[in-house]
GROMACS .gro file of C-alpha atoms in nm:
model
  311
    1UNK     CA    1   0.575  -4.098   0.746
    2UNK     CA    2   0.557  -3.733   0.864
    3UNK     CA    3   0.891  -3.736   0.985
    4UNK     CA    4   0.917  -3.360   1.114
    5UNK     CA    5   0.549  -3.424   1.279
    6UNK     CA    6   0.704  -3.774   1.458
    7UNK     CA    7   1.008  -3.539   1.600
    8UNK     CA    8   0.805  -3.278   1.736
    9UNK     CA    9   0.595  -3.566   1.904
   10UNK     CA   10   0.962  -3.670   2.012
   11UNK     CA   11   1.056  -3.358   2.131
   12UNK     CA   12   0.756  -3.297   2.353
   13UNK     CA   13   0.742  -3.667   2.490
   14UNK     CA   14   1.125  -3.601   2.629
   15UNK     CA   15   1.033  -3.230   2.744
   16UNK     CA   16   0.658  -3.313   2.909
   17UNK     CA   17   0.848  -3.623   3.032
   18UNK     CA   18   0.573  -3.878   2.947
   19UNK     CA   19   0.367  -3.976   2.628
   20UNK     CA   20   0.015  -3.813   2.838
   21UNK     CA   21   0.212  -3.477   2.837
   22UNK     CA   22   0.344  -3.470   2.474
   23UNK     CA   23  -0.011  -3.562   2.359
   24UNK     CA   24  -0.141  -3.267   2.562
   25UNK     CA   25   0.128  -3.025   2.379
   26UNK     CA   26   0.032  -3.121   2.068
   27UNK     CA   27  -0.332  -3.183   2.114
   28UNK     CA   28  -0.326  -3.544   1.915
   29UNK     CA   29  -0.411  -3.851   2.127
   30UNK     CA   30  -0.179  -4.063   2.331
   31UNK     CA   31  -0.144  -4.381   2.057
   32UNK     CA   32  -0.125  -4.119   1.837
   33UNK     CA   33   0.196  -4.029   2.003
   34UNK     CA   34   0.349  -4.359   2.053
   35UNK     CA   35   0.301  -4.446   1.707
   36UNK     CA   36   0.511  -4.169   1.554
   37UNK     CA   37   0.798  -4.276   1.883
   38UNK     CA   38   0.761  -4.627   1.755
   39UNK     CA   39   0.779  -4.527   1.353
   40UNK     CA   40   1.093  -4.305   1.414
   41UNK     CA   41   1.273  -4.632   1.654
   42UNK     CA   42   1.154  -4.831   1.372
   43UNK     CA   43   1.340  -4.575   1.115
   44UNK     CA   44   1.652  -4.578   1.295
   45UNK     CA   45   1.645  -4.927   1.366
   46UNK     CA   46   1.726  -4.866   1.781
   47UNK     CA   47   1.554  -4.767   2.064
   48UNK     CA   48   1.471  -4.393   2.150
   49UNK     CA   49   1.270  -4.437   2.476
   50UNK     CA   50   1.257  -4.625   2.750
   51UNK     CA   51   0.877  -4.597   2.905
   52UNK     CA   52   0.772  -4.629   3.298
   53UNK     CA   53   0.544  -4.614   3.518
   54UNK     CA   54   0.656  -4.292   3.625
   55UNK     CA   55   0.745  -4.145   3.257
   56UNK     CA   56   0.975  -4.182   2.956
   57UNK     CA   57   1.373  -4.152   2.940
   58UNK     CA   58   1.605  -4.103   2.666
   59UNK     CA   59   1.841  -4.350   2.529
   60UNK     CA   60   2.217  -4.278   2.456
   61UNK     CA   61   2.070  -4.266   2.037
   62UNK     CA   62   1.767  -4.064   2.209
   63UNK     CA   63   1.978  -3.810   2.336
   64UNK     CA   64   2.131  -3.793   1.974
   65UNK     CA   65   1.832  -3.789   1.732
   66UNK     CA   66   1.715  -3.517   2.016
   67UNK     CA   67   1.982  -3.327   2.016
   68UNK     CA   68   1.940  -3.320   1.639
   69UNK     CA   69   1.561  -3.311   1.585
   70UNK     CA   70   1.574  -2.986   1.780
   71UNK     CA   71   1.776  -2.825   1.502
   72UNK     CA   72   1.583  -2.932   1.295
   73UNK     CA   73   1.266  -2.790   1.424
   74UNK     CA   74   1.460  -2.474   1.466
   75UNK     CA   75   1.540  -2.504   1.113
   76UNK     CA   76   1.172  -2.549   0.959
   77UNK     CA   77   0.992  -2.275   1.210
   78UNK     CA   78   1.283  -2.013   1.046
   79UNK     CA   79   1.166  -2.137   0.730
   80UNK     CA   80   0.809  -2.038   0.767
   81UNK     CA   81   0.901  -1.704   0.962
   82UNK     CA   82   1.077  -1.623   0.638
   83UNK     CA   83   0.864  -1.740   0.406
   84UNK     CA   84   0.594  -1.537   0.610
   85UNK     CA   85   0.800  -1.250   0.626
   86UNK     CA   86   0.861  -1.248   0.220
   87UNK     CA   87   0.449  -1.306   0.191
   88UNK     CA   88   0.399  -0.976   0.380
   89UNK     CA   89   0.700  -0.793   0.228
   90UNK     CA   90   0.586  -0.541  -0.131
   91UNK     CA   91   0.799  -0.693  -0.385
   92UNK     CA   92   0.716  -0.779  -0.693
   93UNK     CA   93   0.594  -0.727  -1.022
   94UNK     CA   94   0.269  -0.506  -0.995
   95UNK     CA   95   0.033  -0.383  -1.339
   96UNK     CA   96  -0.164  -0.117  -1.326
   97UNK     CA   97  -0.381   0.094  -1.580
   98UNK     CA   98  -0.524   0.430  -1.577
   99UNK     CA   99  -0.636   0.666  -1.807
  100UNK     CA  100  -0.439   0.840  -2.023
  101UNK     CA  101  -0.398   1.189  -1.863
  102UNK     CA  102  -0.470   0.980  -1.487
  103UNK     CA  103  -0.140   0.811  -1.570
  104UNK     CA  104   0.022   1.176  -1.644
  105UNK     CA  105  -0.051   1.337  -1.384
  106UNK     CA  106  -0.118   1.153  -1.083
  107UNK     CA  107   0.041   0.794  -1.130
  108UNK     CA  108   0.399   0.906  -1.245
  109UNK     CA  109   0.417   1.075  -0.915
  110UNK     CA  110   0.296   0.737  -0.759
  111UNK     CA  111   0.551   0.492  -0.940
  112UNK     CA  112   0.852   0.777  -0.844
  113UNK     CA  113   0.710   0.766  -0.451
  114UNK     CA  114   0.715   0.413  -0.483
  115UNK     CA  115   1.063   0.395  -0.613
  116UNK     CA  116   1.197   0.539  -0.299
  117UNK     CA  117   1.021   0.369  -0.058
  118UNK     CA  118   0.960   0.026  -0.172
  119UNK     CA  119   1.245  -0.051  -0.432
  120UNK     CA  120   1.166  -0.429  -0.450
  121UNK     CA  121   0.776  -0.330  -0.608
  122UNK     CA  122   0.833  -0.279  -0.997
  123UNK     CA  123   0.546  -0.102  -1.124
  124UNK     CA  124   0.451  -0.122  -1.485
  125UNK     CA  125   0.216   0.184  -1.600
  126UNK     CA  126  -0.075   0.102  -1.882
  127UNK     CA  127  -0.156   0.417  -2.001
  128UNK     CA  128  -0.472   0.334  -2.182
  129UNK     CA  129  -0.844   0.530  -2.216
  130UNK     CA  130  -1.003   0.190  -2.356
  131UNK     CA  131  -1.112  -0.008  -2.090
  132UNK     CA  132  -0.940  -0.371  -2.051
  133UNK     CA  133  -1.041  -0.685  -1.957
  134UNK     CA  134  -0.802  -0.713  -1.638
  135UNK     CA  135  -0.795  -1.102  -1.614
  136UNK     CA  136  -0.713  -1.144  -1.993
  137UNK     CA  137  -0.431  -0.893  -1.991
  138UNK     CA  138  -0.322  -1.004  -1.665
  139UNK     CA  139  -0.361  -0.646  -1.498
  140UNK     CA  140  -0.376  -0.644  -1.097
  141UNK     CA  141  -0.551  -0.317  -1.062
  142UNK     CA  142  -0.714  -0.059  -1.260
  143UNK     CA  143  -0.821   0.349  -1.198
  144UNK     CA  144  -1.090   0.380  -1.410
  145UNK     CA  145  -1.361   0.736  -1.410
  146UNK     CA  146  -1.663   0.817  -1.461
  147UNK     CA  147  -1.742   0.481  -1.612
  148UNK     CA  148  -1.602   0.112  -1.505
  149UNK     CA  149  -1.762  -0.083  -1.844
  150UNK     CA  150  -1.875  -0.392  -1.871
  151UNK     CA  151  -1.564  -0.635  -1.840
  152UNK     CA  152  -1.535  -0.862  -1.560
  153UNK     CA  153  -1.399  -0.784  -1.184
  154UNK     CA  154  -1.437  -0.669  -0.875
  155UNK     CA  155  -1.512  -0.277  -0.851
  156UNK     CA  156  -1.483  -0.027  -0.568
  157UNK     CA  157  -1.553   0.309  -0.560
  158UNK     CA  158  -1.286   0.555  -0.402
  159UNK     CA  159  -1.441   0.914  -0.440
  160UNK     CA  160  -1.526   1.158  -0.692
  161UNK     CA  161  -1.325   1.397  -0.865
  162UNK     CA  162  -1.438   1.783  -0.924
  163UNK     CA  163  -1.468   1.923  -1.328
  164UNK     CA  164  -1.418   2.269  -1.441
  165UNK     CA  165  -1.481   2.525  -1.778
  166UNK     CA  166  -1.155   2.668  -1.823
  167UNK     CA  167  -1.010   2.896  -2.096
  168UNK     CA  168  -0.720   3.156  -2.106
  169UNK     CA  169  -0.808   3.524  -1.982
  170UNK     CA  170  -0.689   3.647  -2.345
  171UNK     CA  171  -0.920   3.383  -2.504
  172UNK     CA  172  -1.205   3.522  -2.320
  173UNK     CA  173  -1.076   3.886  -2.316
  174UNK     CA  174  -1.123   3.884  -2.734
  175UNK     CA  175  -1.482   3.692  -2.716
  176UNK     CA  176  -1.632   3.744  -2.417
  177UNK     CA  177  -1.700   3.586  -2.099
  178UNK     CA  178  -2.043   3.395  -2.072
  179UNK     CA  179  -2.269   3.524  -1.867
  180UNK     CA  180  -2.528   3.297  -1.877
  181UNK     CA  181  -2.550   2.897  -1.971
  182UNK     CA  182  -2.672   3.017  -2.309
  183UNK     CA  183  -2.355   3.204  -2.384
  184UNK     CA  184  -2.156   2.923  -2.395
  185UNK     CA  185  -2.223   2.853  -2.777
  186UNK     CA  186  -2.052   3.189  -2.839
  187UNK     CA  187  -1.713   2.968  -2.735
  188UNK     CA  188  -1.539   2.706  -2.932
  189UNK     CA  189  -1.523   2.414  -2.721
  190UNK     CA  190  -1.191   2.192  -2.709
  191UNK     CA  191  -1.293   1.873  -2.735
  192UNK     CA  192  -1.154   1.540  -2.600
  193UNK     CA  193  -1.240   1.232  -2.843
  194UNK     CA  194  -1.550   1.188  -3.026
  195UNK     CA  195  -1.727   1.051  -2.717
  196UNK     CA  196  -1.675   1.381  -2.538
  197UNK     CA  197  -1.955   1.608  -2.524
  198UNK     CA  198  -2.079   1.739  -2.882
  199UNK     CA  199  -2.408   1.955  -2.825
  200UNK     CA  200  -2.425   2.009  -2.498
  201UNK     CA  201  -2.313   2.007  -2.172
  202UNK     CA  202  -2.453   1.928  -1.791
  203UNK     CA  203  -2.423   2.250  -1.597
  204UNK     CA  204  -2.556   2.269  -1.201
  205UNK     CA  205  -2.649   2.570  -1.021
  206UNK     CA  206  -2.822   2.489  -0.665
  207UNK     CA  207  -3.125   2.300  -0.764
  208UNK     CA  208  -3.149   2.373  -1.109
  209UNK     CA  209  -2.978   2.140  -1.353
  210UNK     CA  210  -2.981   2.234  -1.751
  211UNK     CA  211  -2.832   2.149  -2.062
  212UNK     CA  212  -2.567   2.406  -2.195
  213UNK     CA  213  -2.569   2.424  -2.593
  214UNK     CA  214  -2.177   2.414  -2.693
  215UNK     CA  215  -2.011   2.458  -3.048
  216UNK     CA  216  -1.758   2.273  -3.106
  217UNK     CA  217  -1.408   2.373  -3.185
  218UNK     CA  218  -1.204   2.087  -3.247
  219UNK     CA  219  -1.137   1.756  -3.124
  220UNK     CA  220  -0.837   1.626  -2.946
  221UNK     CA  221  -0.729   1.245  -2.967
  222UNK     CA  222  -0.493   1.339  -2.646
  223UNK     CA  223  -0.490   1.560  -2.358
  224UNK     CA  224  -0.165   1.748  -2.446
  225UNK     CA  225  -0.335   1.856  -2.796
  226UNK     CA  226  -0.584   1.989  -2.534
  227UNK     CA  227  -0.323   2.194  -2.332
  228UNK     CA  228  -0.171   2.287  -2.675
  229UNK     CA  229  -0.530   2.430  -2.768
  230UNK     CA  230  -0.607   2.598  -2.440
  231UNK     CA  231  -0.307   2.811  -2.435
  232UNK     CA  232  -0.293   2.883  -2.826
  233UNK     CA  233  -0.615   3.054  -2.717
  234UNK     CA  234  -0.841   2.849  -2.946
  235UNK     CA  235  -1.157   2.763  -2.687
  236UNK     CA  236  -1.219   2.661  -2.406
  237UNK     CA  237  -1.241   2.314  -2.207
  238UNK     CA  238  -1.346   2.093  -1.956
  239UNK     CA  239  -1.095   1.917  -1.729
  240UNK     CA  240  -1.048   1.783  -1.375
  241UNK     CA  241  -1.004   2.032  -1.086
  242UNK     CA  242  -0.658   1.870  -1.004
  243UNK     CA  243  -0.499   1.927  -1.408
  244UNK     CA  244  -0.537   2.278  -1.384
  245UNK     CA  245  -0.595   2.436  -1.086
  246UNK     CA  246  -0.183   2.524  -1.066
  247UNK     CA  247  -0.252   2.750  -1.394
  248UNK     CA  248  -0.598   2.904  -1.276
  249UNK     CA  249  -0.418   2.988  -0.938
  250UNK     CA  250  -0.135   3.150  -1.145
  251UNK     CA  251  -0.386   3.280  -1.405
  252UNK     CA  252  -0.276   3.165  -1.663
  253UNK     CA  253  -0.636   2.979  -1.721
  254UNK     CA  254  -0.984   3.121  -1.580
  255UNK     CA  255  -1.297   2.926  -1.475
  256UNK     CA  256  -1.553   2.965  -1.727
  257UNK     CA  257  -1.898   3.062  -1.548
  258UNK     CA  258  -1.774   2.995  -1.189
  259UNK     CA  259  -2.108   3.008  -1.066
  260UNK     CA  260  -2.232   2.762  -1.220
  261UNK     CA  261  -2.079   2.342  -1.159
  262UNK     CA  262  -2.016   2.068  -1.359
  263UNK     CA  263  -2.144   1.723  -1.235
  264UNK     CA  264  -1.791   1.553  -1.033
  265UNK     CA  265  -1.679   1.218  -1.198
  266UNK     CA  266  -1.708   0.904  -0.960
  267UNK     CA  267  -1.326   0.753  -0.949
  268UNK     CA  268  -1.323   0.375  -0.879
  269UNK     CA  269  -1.055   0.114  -0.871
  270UNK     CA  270  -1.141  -0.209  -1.006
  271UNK     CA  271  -0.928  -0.583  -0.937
  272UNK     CA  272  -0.992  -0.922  -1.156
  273UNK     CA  273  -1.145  -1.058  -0.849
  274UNK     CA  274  -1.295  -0.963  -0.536
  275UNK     CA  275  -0.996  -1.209  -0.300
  276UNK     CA  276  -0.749  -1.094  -0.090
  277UNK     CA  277  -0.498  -0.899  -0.247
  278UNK     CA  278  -0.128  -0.915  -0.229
  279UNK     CA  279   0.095  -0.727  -0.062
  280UNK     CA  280   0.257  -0.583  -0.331
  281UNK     CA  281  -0.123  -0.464  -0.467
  282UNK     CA  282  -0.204  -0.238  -0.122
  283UNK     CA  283   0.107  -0.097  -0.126
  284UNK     CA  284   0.058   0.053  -0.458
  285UNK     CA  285  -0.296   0.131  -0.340
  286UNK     CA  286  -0.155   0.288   0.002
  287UNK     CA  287   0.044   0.546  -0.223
  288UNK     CA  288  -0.198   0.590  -0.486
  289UNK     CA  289  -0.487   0.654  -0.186
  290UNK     CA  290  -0.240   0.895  -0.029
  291UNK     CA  291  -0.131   1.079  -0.353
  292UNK     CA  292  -0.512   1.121  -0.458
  293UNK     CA  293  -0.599   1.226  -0.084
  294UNK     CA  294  -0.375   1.520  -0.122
  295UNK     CA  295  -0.475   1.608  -0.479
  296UNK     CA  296  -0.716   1.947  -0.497
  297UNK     CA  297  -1.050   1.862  -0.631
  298UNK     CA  298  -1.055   1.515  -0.550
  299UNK     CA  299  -1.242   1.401  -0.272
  300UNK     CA  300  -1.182   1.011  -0.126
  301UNK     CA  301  -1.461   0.826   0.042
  302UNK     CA  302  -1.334   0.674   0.401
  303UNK     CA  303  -1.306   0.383   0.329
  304UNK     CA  304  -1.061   0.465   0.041
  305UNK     CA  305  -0.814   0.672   0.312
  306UNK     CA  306  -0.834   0.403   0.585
  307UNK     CA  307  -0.742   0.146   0.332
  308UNK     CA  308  -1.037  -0.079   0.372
  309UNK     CA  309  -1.010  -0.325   0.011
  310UNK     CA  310  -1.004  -0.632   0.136
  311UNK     CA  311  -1.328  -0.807   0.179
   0.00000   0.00000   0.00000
């Protein structure tokens, strides 16, 4: 027997005053009703009611397991307010991946945010350019550019970031600043990994799109060794807006053929599954939204600032 279920039939036959008013409160039928009164007598072994024509009453052991079943009820709707509560607090364990120089320079400033304002939400920070299966490595979310692969999950596009040429002044001081697409192969270009560009490089300029020959310099396995290259005056390089505009405000780096763009870099978050996601998930999200929102050369789509991810 449902023996919370027969008190609260209980309780609203003594409150509604009849077994026609309790099964209105609790939208079950009236046998319905004097079935769980006659299970709970039956459990107690005495008589709770006493029914007539103009209602019920309580007995002196009805006044009792009232009394009591109240406190009860009390009890259990507390229960679920807290439980409910703890459902909508951010606590928790949260994973989350990004690229290597992603996790750097924007997400370290996340997790510290996050520290302060929601100390119950550990973060743990995959710093990782490979792209992981989330489900097998149980990640909950994942900042991925440019391209999301091909494992498994739910993706979402959030905006697009800007890309820039940049070099030192002295670099281009002792070879020469490009005047022209063409000119770039007079530069050694700083590579990033083998997958980086090798020959040549997408360059817009209104309508026209071409293909930029580039020489390359060296190769970096990391984007510190890129730093490390830039400012030993060794090439030049192409980065996100948001990793060096600070320096090419402060001049110590220079846009290399400022007319001329670079194609942005779609960002996208992507989850294991398309569901609902936890509390503790949007809150990172909130923060990370919020951080990128703020960041120069990144642009969010609206749906990304109003927080729209679950379906």
């Amino acid at each position: 027997m449902d023996t919370l279920g027969a008190l609260e039939s209980f309780v609203s036959a003594v409150q509604s005053g009849s077994l026609s008013g309790a099964a209105r409160l609790r939208s079950m039928s009236q046998p319905a009703i004097s079935q769980h009164i006659t299970a709970l007598e039956s459990q107690f072994d005495t008589r709770l009611l006493i029914r007539g024509r103009s209602g019920v009453s309580m007995t002196q052991p009805g006044e009792v397991v009232y009394k009591y079943a109240l406190l009860l009820l009390e009890t259990q709707e507390n229960l679920n307010t807290a439980l409910e509560t703890l459902a909508d607090e951010a606590a928790g364990k949260v994973v989350v991946t990004a690229n290597i120089a992603f996790s750097h320079y924007v997400m370290g400033q996340v997790i510290t945010e996050l520290a302060e304002q929601s100390p119950d939400l550990k973060v743990t920070l995959r710093a990782d350019d490979r792209i992981m299966d989330l489900a097998d490595e149980n990640i909950d979310v994942a900042l991925r550019t440019g391209s999301v692969g091909n494992s498994s999950g739910f993706v979402r596009k959030i905006g697009t970031m800007s890309i820039v040429h940049v070099a030192t002044p002295k670099y281009l001081d002792a070879i020469g600043r490009p005047q022209t697409p063409d000119e770039l192969i007079n530069l050694d270009y700083i590579q990033y990994k083998s997958t980086d560009d090798q020959i040549a490089t997408i360059l817009l300029h209104g309508k026209e799109t071409i293909q930029a020959p580039i020489k390359v310099g060296l190769t970096a396995q990391v984007p510190y060794l890129v730093f490390q290259a830039l400012h030993g005056h060794l090439g030049y390089a192409k980065l996100p807006e948001f990793l060096v505009a600070d320096a090419v405000k402060s001049g110590q780096l220079e846009v290399v053929l400022p007319d001329w763009e670079i194609p942005g870099k779609d960002l996208f978050v992507v989850f294991p599954s398309g569901g609902n996601h936890p509390p503790r998930v949007i809150t990172l999200l909130h923060a990370l939204m919020k951080r990128l929102d703020a960041t120069k050369g990144v642009s969010l789509v609206a749906s990304a600032k109003h927080m729209h991810f679950n379906p």
